[in-house]
Every structure is written in C-alpha cells, then in structure tokens.
C-alpha cells in the first residue's frame, strides 16, 4: 500500500476526495461510473448539508472556483455538475500530491477555462454564476414543493372517494331499513313501488318523521 504524506496534499483536495469517497452521500455527490470524474447530483443538499460541514460556507460558486484553481474541468452537458482532473481518480488518492494550485494568470483564476470561454469571463462572472446557482436551487425547491402538493392532492382525492363510497353505503342501508319498516307496518300487505305510505310514513326521511313512525308502531302493539 502506498504511503501518502497528507501534508503534501492541499486541504481542499483532501476534503473534496473524502466527500466524493463517502458512500453514505452518493445520492448527493459521487464518483462517475468510470471513476475518472465526480458528479454533484443534488446542488441544494450539497450546499446546505455538505459544504458547511467541510468548508465553513454554503457557496457552490466558491467551491467551483477552487476546483478551477486546481485545474479541474467541467465535463458533460451544461446541466450536469460533473468535474474531472487527470490526477483525481477513484482509489488513487496518492495522485493528489501531483495536483498543483494554478496561479499563473487571471484567466485561470476567474473561471473562464473551467467553463470553456476562450476570451475569459467578465468581471461579473462570479456574481452571474452565483445567481445561476441560486436560481437552480430555487427551481429544485419549487419542484420538491410541487411534488408534495401533488401527493397531498392525491391523498385528499382518495379521502373524498372513500367518503362518497361510505355515503352511498349509508344511503343504501337507510333505504333497506325504510323498506323493511314500511313492509312490516303495511297492514294491507301491499307490495312494490306503488305501495301506499301508511300513516306517519310520509315524513320518514326526516328526523321528526322517523320519530313519529316509531311512536305509531309502539302504540299499535300495546
């Protein structure tokens, strides 16, 4: 096993390597399939949960600027936060000693090389990048809120359907009870839909009507 002198590795690179290596946060940041680059999958969680614990800030733009200072390149499509350095590889931490901080030119420091601009980025590049990252974080938060609202709506709809079903069952049971009472109380034995309503049955659908009906039945059996 290769001996690695940690003092020869910049703290930023050591911390970044530890973060990417941590399997418990692979849903936030992880190695790519090839192990030659790493990907930030969730910028919101990365800024709120990872950066503050390792770098004492929550600014993704500052983290990206540090990557550029050490020669990392942004790869993949513009919507994918994937970064690569020839000496930053999975299971090869010893190569970190070969990564050097770049201090030669303003172009390298202002982020133009990382983002692919041949003429360099403007003096407002950092402000623009920060604003872009904030907008992306807000978008992700809105998407999360939208999913929660949709789930809540689904739950409310299911509750409404269940209530409607219960209401129909109560109505069906009430109709059965009314029909039974009418059949028992019908002294003429008339059956069917044309059956005459006996005294006190006209208001059976109401609370008062039901009470009147029950009183009538009790009196007839006394």
mmCIF file of C-alpha atoms in Angstrom:
data_model
loop_
_atom_site.group_PDB
_atom_site.id
_atom_site.type_symbol
_atom_site.label_atom_id
_atom_site.label_comp_id
_atom_site.label_asym_id
_atom_site.label_seq_id
_atom_site.Cartn_x
_atom_site.Cartn_y
_atom_site.Cartn_z
ATOM 1 C CA UNK A 1 0.000 0.000 0.000
ATOM 2 C CA UNK A 2 1.378 3.380 -0.971
ATOM 3 C CA UNK A 3 2.288 5.721 1.864
ATOM 4 C CA UNK A 4 0.685 9.111 1.422
ATOM 5 C CA UNK A 5 2.094 12.172 3.127
ATOM 6 C CA UNK A 6 -1.044 14.139 3.896
ATOM 7 C CA UNK A 7 0.992 17.287 4.443
ATOM 8 C CA UNK A 8 1.814 17.309 0.722
ATOM 9 C CA UNK A 9 -1.857 17.387 -0.244
ATOM 10 C CA UNK A 10 -3.798 20.672 -0.035
ATOM 11 C CA UNK A 11 -6.618 20.566 2.497
ATOM 12 C CA UNK A 12 -9.191 21.438 -0.175
ATOM 13 C CA UNK A 13 -8.266 18.385 -2.251
ATOM 14 C CA UNK A 14 -8.212 16.074 0.768
ATOM 15 C CA UNK A 15 -11.653 17.222 1.908
ATOM 16 C CA UNK A 16 -13.102 17.017 -1.581
ATOM 17 C CA UNK A 17 -11.746 13.495 -2.046
ATOM 18 C CA UNK A 18 -13.207 12.430 1.325
ATOM 19 C CA UNK A 19 -16.605 13.818 0.332
ATOM 20 C CA UNK A 20 -16.650 12.045 -3.033
ATOM 21 C CA UNK A 21 -15.483 8.789 -1.421
ATOM 22 C CA UNK A 22 -18.216 8.785 1.235
ATOM 23 C CA UNK A 23 -20.804 6.179 0.102
ATOM 24 C CA UNK A 24 -23.442 7.464 2.517
ATOM 25 C CA UNK A 25 -23.924 10.614 0.426
ATOM 26 C CA UNK A 26 -23.754 9.056 -3.046
ATOM 27 C CA UNK A 27 -27.207 10.477 -3.728
ATOM 28 C CA UNK A 28 -25.711 13.967 -3.330
ATOM 29 C CA UNK A 29 -22.212 13.573 -4.745
ATOM 30 C CA UNK A 30 -20.345 10.529 -6.045
ATOM 31 C CA UNK A 31 -17.815 9.202 -8.499
ATOM 32 C CA UNK A 32 -18.930 8.764 -12.078
ATOM 33 C CA UNK A 33 -19.181 5.210 -13.395
ATOM 34 C CA UNK A 34 -15.667 5.426 -14.816
ATOM 35 C CA UNK A 35 -14.174 6.722 -11.562
ATOM 36 C CA UNK A 36 -12.330 9.415 -13.530
ATOM 37 C CA UNK A 37 -14.661 12.243 -12.531
ATOM 38 C CA UNK A 38 -17.219 13.091 -9.883
ATOM 39 C CA UNK A 39 -20.794 14.345 -10.115
ATOM 40 C CA UNK A 40 -22.835 16.610 -7.834
ATOM 41 C CA UNK A 41 -26.314 15.114 -8.156
ATOM 42 C CA UNK A 42 -28.171 17.474 -5.813
ATOM 43 C CA UNK A 43 -26.755 21.001 -5.613
ATOM 44 C CA UNK A 44 -29.285 22.079 -2.983
ATOM 45 C CA UNK A 45 -28.355 19.361 -0.496
ATOM 46 C CA UNK A 46 -24.684 19.767 -1.384
ATOM 47 C CA UNK A 47 -24.816 23.458 -0.421
ATOM 48 C CA UNK A 48 -26.939 23.032 2.692
ATOM 49 C CA UNK A 49 -25.565 19.782 4.122
ATOM 50 C CA UNK A 50 -22.097 19.086 2.719
ATOM 51 C CA UNK A 51 -20.268 22.381 2.177
ATOM 52 C CA UNK A 52 -20.955 23.885 5.632
ATOM 53 C CA UNK A 53 -19.596 20.806 7.373
ATOM 54 C CA UNK A 54 -16.335 20.706 5.433
ATOM 55 C CA UNK A 55 -15.589 24.201 4.128
ATOM 56 C CA UNK A 56 -17.428 26.525 6.569
ATOM 57 C CA UNK A 57 -19.567 28.022 3.791
ATOM 58 C CA UNK A 58 -22.519 27.076 1.574
ATOM 59 C CA UNK A 59 -21.475 28.800 -1.647
ATOM 60 C CA UNK A 60 -21.279 26.424 -4.597
ATOM 61 C CA UNK A 61 -19.688 29.130 -6.751
ATOM 62 C CA UNK A 62 -16.749 29.357 -4.331
ATOM 63 C CA UNK A 63 -16.344 25.578 -4.393
ATOM 64 C CA UNK A 64 -16.346 25.570 -8.206
ATOM 65 C CA UNK A 65 -13.810 28.409 -8.275
ATOM 66 C CA UNK A 66 -11.481 26.374 -6.034
ATOM 67 C CA UNK A 67 -11.803 23.416 -8.383
ATOM 68 C CA UNK A 68 -10.758 25.646 -11.248
ATOM 69 C CA UNK A 69 -7.762 26.935 -9.313
ATOM 70 C CA UNK A 70 -6.549 23.345 -9.019
ATOM 71 C CA UNK A 71 -7.106 22.626 -12.703
ATOM 72 C CA UNK A 72 -10.411 20.727 -12.666
ATOM 73 C CA UNK A 73 -12.511 20.805 -15.810
ATOM 74 C CA UNK A 74 -16.296 20.792 -16.039
ATOM 75 C CA UNK A 75 -17.338 17.965 -18.346
ATOM 76 C CA UNK A 76 -20.607 16.631 -19.734
ATOM 77 C CA UNK A 77 -23.595 18.778 -20.641
ATOM 78 C CA UNK A 78 -24.173 22.200 -19.118
ATOM 79 C CA UNK A 79 -26.932 20.932 -16.818
ATOM 80 C CA UNK A 80 -24.721 18.256 -15.278
ATOM 81 C CA UNK A 81 -22.393 19.214 -12.426
ATOM 82 C CA UNK A 82 -19.566 16.856 -13.341
ATOM 83 C CA UNK A 83 -15.869 17.681 -12.828
ATOM 84 C CA UNK A 84 -12.654 15.964 -13.812
ATOM 85 C CA UNK A 85 -8.919 16.143 -13.221
ATOM 86 C CA UNK A 86 -6.389 13.675 -14.586
ATOM 87 C CA UNK A 87 -4.950 13.138 -11.104
ATOM 88 C CA UNK A 88 -8.263 12.959 -9.238
ATOM 89 C CA UNK A 89 -9.362 9.330 -9.579
ATOM 90 C CA UNK A 90 -11.219 6.736 -7.581
ATOM 91 C CA UNK A 91 -8.945 4.535 -5.395
ATOM 92 C CA UNK A 92 -5.876 6.599 -6.328
ATOM 93 C CA UNK A 93 -5.618 9.176 -3.567
ATOM 94 C CA UNK A 94 -1.815 9.206 -3.838
ATOM 95 C CA UNK A 95 -2.142 11.084 -7.133
ATOM 96 C CA UNK A 96 -3.443 14.121 -5.239
ATOM 97 C CA UNK A 97 0.142 15.064 -4.419
ATOM 98 C CA UNK A 98 0.631 15.800 -8.127
ATOM 99 C CA UNK A 99 -2.215 18.336 -8.314
ATOM 100 C CA UNK A 100 -0.850 21.848 -8.048
ATOM 101 C CA UNK A 101 -2.592 25.133 -7.445
ATOM 102 C CA UNK A 102 -2.612 27.372 -10.512
ATOM 103 C CA UNK A 103 -1.569 30.993 -10.008
ATOM 104 C CA UNK A 104 -0.174 31.946 -13.403
ATOM 105 C CA UNK A 105 -2.915 34.024 -14.999
ATOM 106 C CA UNK A 106 -6.133 35.890 -14.354
ATOM 107 C CA UNK A 107 -7.857 33.754 -16.988
ATOM 108 C CA UNK A 108 -7.235 30.637 -14.949
ATOM 109 C CA UNK A 109 -8.416 32.258 -11.746
ATOM 110 C CA UNK A 110 -11.622 33.835 -12.946
ATOM 111 C CA UNK A 111 -13.174 30.553 -14.096
ATOM 112 C CA UNK A 112 -13.046 31.019 -17.880
ATOM 113 C CA UNK A 113 -11.049 27.874 -18.521
ATOM 114 C CA UNK A 114 -13.398 25.772 -16.424
ATOM 115 C CA UNK A 115 -16.447 26.994 -18.293
ATOM 116 C CA UNK A 116 -14.876 26.891 -21.758
ATOM 117 C CA UNK A 117 -14.719 30.601 -22.631
ATOM 118 C CA UNK A 118 -11.774 31.387 -24.917
ATOM 119 C CA UNK A 119 -11.724 35.111 -24.186
ATOM 120 C CA UNK A 120 -12.217 34.724 -20.451
ATOM 121 C CA UNK A 121 -15.216 35.525 -18.359
ATOM 122 C CA UNK A 122 -16.233 39.077 -17.495
ATOM 123 C CA UNK A 123 -15.557 40.712 -14.168
ATOM 124 C CA UNK A 124 -19.127 39.880 -13.183
ATOM 125 C CA UNK A 125 -18.654 36.163 -13.811
ATOM 126 C CA UNK A 126 -18.727 35.167 -10.163
ATOM 127 C CA UNK A 127 -21.881 37.182 -9.477
ATOM 128 C CA UNK A 128 -23.581 35.681 -12.526
ATOM 129 C CA UNK A 129 -22.530 32.171 -11.569
ATOM 130 C CA UNK A 130 -23.770 32.654 -8.003
ATOM 131 C CA UNK A 131 -27.107 33.934 -9.259
ATOM 132 C CA UNK A 132 -27.395 30.996 -11.642
ATOM 133 C CA UNK A 133 -26.750 28.523 -8.856
ATOM 134 C CA UNK A 134 -29.280 30.227 -6.592
ATOM 135 C CA UNK A 135 -31.900 30.093 -9.340
ATOM 136 C CA UNK A 136 -31.194 26.414 -9.869
ATOM 137 C CA UNK A 137 -31.566 25.761 -6.138
ATOM 138 C CA UNK A 138 -34.864 27.650 -6.081
ATOM 139 C CA UNK A 139 -36.081 25.640 -9.054
ATOM 140 C CA UNK A 140 -35.233 22.380 -7.328
ATOM 141 C CA UNK A 141 -37.002 23.566 -4.160
ATOM 142 C CA UNK A 142 -40.095 24.520 -6.172
ATOM 143 C CA UNK A 143 -40.085 21.114 -7.844
ATOM 144 C CA UNK A 144 -39.920 19.432 -4.439
ATOM 145 C CA UNK A 145 -42.819 21.568 -3.177
ATOM 146 C CA UNK A 146 -44.819 20.750 -6.298
ATOM 147 C CA UNK A 147 -44.354 17.033 -5.726
ATOM 148 C CA UNK A 148 -45.519 17.445 -2.114
ATOM 149 C CA UNK A 149 -48.622 19.374 -3.227
ATOM 150 C CA UNK A 150 -49.430 16.718 -5.832
ATOM 151 C CA UNK A 151 -49.069 13.979 -3.221
ATOM 152 C CA UNK A 152 -51.340 15.917 -0.851
ATOM 153 C CA UNK A 153 -53.937 16.357 -3.598
ATOM 154 C CA UNK A 154 -53.847 12.647 -4.350
ATOM 155 C CA UNK A 155 -54.410 11.884 -0.678
ATOM 156 C CA UNK A 156 -57.337 14.328 -0.449
ATOM 157 C CA UNK A 157 -58.886 12.881 -3.594
ATOM 158 C CA UNK A 158 -58.648 9.357 -2.202
ATOM 159 C CA UNK A 159 -60.293 10.531 1.033
ATOM 160 C CA UNK A 160 -63.099 12.167 -0.959
ATOM 161 C CA UNK A 161 -63.714 8.983 -2.953
ATOM 162 C CA UNK A 162 -63.811 6.969 0.276
ATOM 163 C CA UNK A 163 -66.318 9.408 1.827
ATOM 164 C CA UNK A 164 -68.528 9.217 -1.255
ATOM 165 C CA UNK A 165 -68.481 5.434 -1.072
ATOM 166 C CA UNK A 166 -69.384 5.497 2.620
ATOM 167 C CA UNK A 167 -72.205 7.944 1.887
ATOM 168 C CA UNK A 168 -73.640 5.627 -0.785
ATOM 169 C CA UNK A 169 -73.460 2.678 1.596
ATOM 170 C CA UNK A 170 -75.300 4.640 4.321
ATOM 171 C CA UNK A 171 -77.985 5.671 1.838
ATOM 172 C CA UNK A 172 -78.400 2.097 0.624
ATOM 173 C CA UNK A 173 -78.718 0.801 4.194
ATOM 174 C CA UNK A 174 -81.225 3.525 5.051
ATOM 175 C CA UNK A 175 -83.357 2.604 2.048
ATOM 176 C CA UNK A 176 -83.317 -1.043 3.096
ATOM 177 C CA UNK A 177 -84.376 -0.131 6.652
ATOM 178 C CA UNK A 178 -87.168 2.118 5.408
ATOM 179 C CA UNK A 179 -88.434 -0.544 3.033
ATOM 180 C CA UNK A 180 -88.427 -3.131 5.810
ATOM 181 C CA UNK A 181 -90.324 -0.872 8.195
ATOM 182 C CA UNK A 182 -92.866 0.022 5.526
ATOM 183 C CA UNK A 183 -93.424 -3.651 4.700
ATOM 184 C CA UNK A 184 -93.914 -4.590 8.350
ATOM 185 C CA UNK A 185 -96.230 -1.670 9.047
ATOM 186 C CA UNK A 186 -98.331 -2.007 5.893
ATOM 187 C CA UNK A 187 -101.499 -3.603 7.244
ATOM 188 C CA UNK A 188 -102.890 -4.090 3.720
ATOM 189 C CA UNK A 189 -99.886 -6.156 2.673
ATOM 190 C CA UNK A 190 -99.424 -4.043 -0.444
ATOM 191 C CA UNK A 191 -96.075 -4.681 -2.061
ATOM 192 C CA UNK A 192 -93.994 -2.988 -4.740
ATOM 193 C CA UNK A 193 -93.196 0.549 -5.680
ATOM 194 C CA UNK A 194 -96.852 1.583 -5.681
ATOM 195 C CA UNK A 195 -97.329 0.690 -2.017
ATOM 196 C CA UNK A 196 -99.306 3.272 -0.098
ATOM 197 C CA UNK A 197 -97.493 5.025 2.692
ATOM 198 C CA UNK A 198 -99.189 4.241 5.997
ATOM 199 C CA UNK A 199 -99.987 6.981 8.471
ATOM 200 C CA UNK A 200 -96.871 8.644 9.807
ATOM 201 C CA UNK A 201 -94.645 7.373 6.925
ATOM 202 C CA UNK A 202 -94.826 10.466 4.724
ATOM 203 C CA UNK A 203 -92.109 12.234 6.680
ATOM 204 C CA UNK A 204 -89.971 9.149 7.286
ATOM 205 C CA UNK A 205 -86.967 10.667 5.553
ATOM 206 C CA UNK A 206 -86.682 13.331 8.269
ATOM 207 C CA UNK A 207 -85.754 13.049 11.910
ATOM 208 C CA UNK A 208 -89.248 14.085 13.073
ATOM 209 C CA UNK A 209 -90.888 11.698 10.625
ATOM 210 C CA UNK A 210 -88.847 8.759 11.891
ATOM 211 C CA UNK A 211 -89.753 9.583 15.495
ATOM 212 C CA UNK A 212 -93.441 9.808 14.594
ATOM 213 C CA UNK A 213 -93.240 6.469 12.780
ATOM 214 C CA UNK A 214 -91.622 4.718 15.708
ATOM 215 C CA UNK A 215 -94.220 6.149 18.128
ATOM 216 C CA UNK A 216 -97.038 4.943 15.891
ATOM 217 C CA UNK A 217 -95.581 1.440 15.734
ATOM 218 C CA UNK A 218 -95.172 1.259 19.506
ATOM 219 C CA UNK A 219 -98.795 2.377 20.092
ATOM 220 C CA UNK A 220 -100.151 -0.240 17.670
ATOM 221 C CA UNK A 221 -98.532 -3.063 19.604
ATOM 222 C CA UNK A 222 -99.635 -2.021 23.040
#
